[in-house]
PDB file of C-alpha atoms in Angstrom:
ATOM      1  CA  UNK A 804       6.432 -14.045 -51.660  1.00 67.00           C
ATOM      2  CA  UNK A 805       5.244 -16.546 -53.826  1.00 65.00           C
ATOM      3  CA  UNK A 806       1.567 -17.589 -52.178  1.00 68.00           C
ATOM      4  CA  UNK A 807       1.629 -20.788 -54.726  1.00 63.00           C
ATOM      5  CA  UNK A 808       4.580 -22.397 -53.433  1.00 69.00           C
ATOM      6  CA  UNK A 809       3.635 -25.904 -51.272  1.00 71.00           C
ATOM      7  CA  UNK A 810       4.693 -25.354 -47.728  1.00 65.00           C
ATOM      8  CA  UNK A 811       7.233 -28.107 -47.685  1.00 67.00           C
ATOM      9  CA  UNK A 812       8.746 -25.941 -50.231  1.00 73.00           C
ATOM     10  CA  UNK A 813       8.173 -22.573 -48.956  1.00 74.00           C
ATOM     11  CA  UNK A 814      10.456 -20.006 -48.708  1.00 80.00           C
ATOM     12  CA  UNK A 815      11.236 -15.782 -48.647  1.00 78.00           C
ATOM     13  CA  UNK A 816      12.401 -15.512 -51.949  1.00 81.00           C
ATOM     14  CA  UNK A 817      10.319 -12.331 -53.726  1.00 76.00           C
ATOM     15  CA  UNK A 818       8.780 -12.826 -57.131  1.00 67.00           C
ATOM     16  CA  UNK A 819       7.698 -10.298 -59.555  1.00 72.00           C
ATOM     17  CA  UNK A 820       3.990  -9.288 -59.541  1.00 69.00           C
ATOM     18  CA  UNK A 821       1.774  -8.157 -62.062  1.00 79.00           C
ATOM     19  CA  UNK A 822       1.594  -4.955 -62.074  1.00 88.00           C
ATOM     20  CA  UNK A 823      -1.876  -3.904 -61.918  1.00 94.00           C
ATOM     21  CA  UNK A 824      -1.604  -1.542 -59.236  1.00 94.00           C
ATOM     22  CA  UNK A 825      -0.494   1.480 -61.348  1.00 95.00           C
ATOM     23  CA  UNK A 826      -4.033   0.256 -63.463  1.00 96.00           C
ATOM     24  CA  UNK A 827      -6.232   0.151 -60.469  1.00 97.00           C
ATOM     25  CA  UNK A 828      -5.431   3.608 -59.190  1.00 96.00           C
ATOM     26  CA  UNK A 829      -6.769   5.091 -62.222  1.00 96.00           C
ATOM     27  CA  UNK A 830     -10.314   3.745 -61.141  1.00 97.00           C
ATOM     28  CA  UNK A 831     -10.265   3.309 -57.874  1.00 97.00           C
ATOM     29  CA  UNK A 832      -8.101   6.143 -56.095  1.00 96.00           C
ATOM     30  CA  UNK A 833     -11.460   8.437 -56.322  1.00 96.00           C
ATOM     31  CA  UNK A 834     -13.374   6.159 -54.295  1.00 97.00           C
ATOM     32  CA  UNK A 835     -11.282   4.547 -51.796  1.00 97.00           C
ATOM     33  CA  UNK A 836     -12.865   6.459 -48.992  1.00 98.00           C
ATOM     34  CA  UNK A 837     -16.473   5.318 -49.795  1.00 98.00           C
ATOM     35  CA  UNK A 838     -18.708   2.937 -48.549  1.00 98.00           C
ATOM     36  CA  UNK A 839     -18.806  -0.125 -51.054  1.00 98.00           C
ATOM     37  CA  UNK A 840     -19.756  -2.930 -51.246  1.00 98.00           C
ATOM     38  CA  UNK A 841     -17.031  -4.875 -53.105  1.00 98.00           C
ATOM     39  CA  UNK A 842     -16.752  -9.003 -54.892  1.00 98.00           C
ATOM     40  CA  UNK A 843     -13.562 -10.625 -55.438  1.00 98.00           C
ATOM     41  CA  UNK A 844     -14.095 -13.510 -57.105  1.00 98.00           C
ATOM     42  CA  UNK A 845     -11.009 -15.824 -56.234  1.00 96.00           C
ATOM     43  CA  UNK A 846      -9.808 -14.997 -53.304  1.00 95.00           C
ATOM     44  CA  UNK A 847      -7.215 -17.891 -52.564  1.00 93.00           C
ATOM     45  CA  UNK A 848      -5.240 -17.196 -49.022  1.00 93.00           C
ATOM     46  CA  UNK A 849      -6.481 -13.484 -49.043  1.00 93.00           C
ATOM     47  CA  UNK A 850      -3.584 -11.594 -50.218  1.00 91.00           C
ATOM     48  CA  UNK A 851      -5.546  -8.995 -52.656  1.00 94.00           C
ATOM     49  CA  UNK A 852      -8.387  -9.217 -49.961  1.00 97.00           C
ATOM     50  CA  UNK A 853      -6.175  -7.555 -47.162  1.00 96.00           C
ATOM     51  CA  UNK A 854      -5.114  -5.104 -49.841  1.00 95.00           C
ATOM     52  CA  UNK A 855      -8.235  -3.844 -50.573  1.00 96.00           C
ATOM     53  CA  UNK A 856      -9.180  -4.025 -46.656  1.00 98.00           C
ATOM     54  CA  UNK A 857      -6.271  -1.333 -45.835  1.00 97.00           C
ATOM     55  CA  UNK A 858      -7.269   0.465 -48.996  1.00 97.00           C
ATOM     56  CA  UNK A 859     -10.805   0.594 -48.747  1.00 98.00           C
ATOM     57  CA  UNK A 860     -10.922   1.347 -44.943  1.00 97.00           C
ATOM     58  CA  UNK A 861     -14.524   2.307 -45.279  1.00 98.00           C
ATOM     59  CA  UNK A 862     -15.853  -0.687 -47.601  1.00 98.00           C
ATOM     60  CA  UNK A 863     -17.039  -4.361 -46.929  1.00 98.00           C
ATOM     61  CA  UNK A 864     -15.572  -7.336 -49.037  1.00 98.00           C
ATOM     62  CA  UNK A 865     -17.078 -10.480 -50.059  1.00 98.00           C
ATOM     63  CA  UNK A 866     -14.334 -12.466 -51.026  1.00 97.00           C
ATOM     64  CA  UNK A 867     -15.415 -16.110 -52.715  1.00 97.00           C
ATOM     65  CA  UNK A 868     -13.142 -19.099 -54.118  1.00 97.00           C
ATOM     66  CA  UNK A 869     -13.648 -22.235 -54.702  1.00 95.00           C
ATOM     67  CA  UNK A 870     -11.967 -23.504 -51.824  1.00 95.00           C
ATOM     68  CA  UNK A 871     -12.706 -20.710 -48.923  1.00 95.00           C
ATOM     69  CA  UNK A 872     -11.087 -23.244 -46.084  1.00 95.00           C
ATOM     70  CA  UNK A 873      -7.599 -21.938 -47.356  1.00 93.00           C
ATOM     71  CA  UNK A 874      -8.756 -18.446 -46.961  1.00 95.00           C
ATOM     72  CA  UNK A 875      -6.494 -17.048 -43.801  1.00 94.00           C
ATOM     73  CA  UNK A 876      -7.693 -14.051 -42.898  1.00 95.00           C
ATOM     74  CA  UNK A 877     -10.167 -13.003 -40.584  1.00 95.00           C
ATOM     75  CA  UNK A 878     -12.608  -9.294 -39.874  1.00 97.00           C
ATOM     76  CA  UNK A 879     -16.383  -7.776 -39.720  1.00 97.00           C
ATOM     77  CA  UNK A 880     -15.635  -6.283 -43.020  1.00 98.00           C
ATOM     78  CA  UNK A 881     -14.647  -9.851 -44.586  1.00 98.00           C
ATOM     79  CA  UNK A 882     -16.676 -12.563 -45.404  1.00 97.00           C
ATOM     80  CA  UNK A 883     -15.362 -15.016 -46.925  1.00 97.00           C
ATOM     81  CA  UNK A 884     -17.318 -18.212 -48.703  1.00 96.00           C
ATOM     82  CA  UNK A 885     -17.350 -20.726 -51.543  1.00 97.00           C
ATOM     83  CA  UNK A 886     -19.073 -20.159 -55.078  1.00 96.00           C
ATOM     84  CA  UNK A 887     -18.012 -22.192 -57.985  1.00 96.00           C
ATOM     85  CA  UNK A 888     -17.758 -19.143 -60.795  1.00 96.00           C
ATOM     86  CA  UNK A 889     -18.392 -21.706 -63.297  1.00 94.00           C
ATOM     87  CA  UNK A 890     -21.779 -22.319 -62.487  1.00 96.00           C
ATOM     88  CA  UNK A 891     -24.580 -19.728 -63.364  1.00 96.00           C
ATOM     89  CA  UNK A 892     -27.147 -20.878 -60.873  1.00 97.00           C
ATOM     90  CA  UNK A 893     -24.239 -20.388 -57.977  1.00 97.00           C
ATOM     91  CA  UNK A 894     -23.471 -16.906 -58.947  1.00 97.00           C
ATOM     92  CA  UNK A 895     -27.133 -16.136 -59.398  1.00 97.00           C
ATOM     93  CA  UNK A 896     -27.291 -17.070 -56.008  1.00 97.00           C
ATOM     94  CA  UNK A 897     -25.734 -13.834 -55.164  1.00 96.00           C
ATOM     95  CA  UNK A 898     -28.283 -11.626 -53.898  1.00 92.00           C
ATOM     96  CA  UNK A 899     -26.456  -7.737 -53.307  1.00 96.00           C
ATOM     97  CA  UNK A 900     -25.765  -5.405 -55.386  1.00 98.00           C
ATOM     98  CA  UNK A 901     -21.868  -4.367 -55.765  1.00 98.00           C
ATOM     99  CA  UNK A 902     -19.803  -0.938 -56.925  1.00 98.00           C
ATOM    100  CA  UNK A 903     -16.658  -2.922 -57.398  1.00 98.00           C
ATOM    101  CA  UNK A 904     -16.529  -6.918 -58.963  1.00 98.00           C
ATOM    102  CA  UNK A 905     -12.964  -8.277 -59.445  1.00 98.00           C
ATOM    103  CA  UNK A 906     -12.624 -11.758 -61.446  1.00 98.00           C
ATOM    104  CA  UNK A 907      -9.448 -13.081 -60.198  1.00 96.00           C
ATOM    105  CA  UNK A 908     -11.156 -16.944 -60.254  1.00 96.00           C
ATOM    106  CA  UNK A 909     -10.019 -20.002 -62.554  1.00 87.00           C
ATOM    107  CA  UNK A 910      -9.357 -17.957 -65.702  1.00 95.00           C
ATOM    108  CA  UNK A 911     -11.572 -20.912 -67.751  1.00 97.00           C
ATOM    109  CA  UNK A 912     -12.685 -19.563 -70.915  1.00 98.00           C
ATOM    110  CA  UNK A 913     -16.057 -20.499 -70.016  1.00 97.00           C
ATOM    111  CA  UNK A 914     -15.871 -19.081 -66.236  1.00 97.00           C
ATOM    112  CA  UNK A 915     -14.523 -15.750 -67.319  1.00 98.00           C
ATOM    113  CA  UNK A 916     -17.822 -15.207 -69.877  1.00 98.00           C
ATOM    114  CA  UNK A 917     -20.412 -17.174 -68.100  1.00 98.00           C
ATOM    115  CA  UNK A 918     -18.990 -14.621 -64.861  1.00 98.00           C
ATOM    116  CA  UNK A 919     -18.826 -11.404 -66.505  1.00 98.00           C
ATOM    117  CA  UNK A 920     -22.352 -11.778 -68.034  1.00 98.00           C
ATOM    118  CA  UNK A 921     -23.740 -13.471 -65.010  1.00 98.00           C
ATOM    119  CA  UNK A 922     -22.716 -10.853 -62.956  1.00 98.00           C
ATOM    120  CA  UNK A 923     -23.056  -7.697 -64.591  1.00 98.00           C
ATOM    121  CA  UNK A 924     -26.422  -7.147 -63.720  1.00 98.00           C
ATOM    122  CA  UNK A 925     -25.779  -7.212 -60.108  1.00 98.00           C
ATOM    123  CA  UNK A 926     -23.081  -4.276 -60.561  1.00 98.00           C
ATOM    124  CA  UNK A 927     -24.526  -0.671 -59.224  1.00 98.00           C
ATOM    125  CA  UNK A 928     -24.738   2.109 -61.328  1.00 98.00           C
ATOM    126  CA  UNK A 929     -21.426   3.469 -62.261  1.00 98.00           C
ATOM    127  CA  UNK A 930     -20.137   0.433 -61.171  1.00 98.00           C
ATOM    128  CA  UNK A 931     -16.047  -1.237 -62.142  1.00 98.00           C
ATOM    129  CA  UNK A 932     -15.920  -4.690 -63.343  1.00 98.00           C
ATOM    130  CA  UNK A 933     -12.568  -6.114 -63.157  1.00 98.00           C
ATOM    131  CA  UNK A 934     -11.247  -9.025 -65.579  1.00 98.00           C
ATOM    132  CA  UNK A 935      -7.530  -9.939 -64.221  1.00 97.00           C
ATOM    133  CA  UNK A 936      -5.711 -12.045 -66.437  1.00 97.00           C
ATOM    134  CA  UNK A 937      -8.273 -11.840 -69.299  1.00 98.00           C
ATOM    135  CA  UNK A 938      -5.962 -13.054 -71.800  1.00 97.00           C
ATOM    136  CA  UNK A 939      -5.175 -16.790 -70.135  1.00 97.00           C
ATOM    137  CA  UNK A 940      -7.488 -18.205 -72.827  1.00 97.00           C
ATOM    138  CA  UNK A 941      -5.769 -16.848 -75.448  1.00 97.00           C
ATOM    139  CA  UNK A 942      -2.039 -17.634 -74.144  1.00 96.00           C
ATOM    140  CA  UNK A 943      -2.264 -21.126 -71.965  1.00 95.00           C
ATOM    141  CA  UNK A 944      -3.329 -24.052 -73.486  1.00 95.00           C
ATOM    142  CA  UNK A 945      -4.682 -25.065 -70.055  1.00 95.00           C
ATOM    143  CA  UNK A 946      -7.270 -22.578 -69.940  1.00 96.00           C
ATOM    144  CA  UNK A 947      -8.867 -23.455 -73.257  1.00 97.00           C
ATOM    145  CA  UNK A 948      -8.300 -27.117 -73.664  1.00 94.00           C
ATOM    146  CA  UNK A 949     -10.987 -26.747 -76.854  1.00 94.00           C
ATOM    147  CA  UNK A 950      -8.686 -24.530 -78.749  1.00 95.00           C
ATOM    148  CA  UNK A 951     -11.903 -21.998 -78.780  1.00 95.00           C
ATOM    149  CA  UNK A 952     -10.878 -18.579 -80.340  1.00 95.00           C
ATOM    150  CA  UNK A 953     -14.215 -17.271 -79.168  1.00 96.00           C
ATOM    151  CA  UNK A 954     -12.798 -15.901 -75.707  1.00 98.00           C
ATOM    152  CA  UNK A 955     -13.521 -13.124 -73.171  1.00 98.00           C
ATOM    153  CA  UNK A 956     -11.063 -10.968 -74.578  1.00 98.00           C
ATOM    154  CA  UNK A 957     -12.072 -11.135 -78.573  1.00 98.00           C
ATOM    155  CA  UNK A 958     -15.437 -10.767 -77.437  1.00 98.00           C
ATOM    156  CA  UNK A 959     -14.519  -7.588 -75.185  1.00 98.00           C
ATOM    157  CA  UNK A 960     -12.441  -6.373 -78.265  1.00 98.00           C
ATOM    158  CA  UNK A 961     -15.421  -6.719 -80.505  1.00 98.00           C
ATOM    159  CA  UNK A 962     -17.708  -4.875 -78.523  1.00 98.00           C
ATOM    160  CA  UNK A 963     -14.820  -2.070 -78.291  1.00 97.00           C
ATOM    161  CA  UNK A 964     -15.294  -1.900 -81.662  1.00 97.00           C
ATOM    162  CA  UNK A 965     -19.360  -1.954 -81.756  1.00 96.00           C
ATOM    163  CA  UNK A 966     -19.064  -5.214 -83.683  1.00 96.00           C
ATOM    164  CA  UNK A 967     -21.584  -8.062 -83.039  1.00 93.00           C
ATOM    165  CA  UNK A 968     -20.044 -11.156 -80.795  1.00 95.00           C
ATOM    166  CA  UNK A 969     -21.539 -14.898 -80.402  1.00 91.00           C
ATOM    167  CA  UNK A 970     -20.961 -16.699 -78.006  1.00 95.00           C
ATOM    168  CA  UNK A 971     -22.695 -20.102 -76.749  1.00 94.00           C
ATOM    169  CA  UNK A 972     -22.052 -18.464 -73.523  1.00 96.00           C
ATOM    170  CA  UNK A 973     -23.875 -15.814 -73.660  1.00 97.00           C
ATOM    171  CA  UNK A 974     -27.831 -15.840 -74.547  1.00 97.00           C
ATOM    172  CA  UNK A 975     -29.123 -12.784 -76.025  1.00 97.00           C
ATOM    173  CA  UNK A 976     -30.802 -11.116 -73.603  1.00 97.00           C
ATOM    174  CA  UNK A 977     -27.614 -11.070 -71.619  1.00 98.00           C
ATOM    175  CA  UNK A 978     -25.890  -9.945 -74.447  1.00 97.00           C
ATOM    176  CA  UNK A 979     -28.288  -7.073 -74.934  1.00 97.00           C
ATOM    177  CA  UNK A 980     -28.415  -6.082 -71.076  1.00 98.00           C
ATOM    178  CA  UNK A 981     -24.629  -5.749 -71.198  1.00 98.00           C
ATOM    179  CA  UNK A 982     -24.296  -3.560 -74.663  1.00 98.00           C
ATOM    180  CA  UNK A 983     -27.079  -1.257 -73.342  1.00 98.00           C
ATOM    181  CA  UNK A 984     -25.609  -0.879 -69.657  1.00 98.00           C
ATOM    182  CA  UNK A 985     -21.975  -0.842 -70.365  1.00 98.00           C
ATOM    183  CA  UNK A 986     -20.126   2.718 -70.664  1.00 98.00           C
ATOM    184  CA  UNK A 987     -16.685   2.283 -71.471  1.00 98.00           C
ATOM    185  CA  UNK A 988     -13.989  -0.770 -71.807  1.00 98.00           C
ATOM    186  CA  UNK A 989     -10.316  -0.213 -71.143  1.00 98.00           C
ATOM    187  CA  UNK A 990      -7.959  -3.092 -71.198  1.00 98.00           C
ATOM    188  CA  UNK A 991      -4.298  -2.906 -70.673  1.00 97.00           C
ATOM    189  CA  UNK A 992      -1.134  -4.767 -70.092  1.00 95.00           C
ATOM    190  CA  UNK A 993       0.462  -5.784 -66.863  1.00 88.00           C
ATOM    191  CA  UNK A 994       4.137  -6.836 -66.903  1.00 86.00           C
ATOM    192  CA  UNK A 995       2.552 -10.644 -67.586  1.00 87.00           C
ATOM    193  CA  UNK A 996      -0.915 -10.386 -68.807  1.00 96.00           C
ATOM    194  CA  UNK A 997      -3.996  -8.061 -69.343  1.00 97.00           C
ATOM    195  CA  UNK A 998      -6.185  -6.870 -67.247  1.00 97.00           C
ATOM    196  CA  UNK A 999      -9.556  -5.288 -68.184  1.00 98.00           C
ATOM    197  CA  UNK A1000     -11.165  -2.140 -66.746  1.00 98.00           C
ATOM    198  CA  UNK A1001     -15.453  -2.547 -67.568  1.00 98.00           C
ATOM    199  CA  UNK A1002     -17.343   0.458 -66.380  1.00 98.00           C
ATOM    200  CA  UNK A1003     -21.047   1.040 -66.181  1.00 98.00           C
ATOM    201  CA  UNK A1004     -23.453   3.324 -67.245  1.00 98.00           C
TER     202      UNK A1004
END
């Protein structure tokens, strides 16, 4: 049901999803009975949150958006607050250490790098860092009102291909921390955009 819809407006009609799920059971399926500790970063109403709450029956979710009031969901392994991904100091604020990040925020240009970079360092060992719709830069005008060709995913593809990347973005010792820590990028298609897969050393 579409979770977008205003409520004067609201109906049962089903829409088509994305289709990451057949992508996140290649990563995830092996430790859904752990303990984690896991970050979605745009949670919205909640709807992936109670996903991964009956998936990962064992784990605790911090779920963060930008507006947390609309959040609708309530348990002792949720907490749900606001963080503006945009902003570096907020997301430094961010004091644990997580096994699974998901970026499912605003999709900016600038808030999917300044996140990924920002954040990294606070993923555990063997860690998954997930980028859902990491292509809106490239394909809505709306996400990249500058036109900049410089996005998340040509920077992810160039480090695929152990090329060098700037990025205004990114300052180097960021950059360096993430080509040193990283293991392995996979990045795939869903039946409307991609979706990257970042794992850590």
């Amino acid at each position: 049901i579409n979770q977008y819809t205003r409520f004067s407006k609201k109906n049962n009609k089903l829409i088509k999803g994305h289709k990451y799920a057949v992508y996140y059971e290649k990563f995830i399926k092996k430790i859904k009975n752990k303990k984690l500790n896991i970050l979605e970063l745009g949670s919205f109403k909640g709807n992936a949150t109670a996903s991964f709450f009956f998936y990962f029956k064992n784990s605790f979710i911090y779920s963060i958006d930008l507006y947390p009031d609309l959040f609708i969901y309530k348990s002792k392994r949720i907490k749900n607050f606001k963080i503006d991904n945009s902003s570096e100091k907020e997301l430094l604020s961010l004091s644990k250490k997580y096994d699974l990040i998901i970026e499912d925020a605003g999709h900016y240009l600038k808030d999917q790098i300044i996140t990924l970079f920002t954040l990294f360092p606070k993923l555990k060992k063997k860690g998954i860092y997930v980028v859902e719709e990491l292509d809106f830069p490239d394909t809505r005008k709306d996400m990249n009102l500058t036109n900049d060709k410089n996005t998340l995913y040509t920077i992810l593809k160039s480090i695929k291909k152990n090329k060098s990347f700037n990025s205004s973005y990114v300052p180097e010792h960021k950059k360096k921390y993430f080509i040193k820590n990283y293991k392995y990028i996979k990045i795939y298609k869903g039946r409307f955009n991609k979706i990257a897969f970042i794992i850590k050393k």
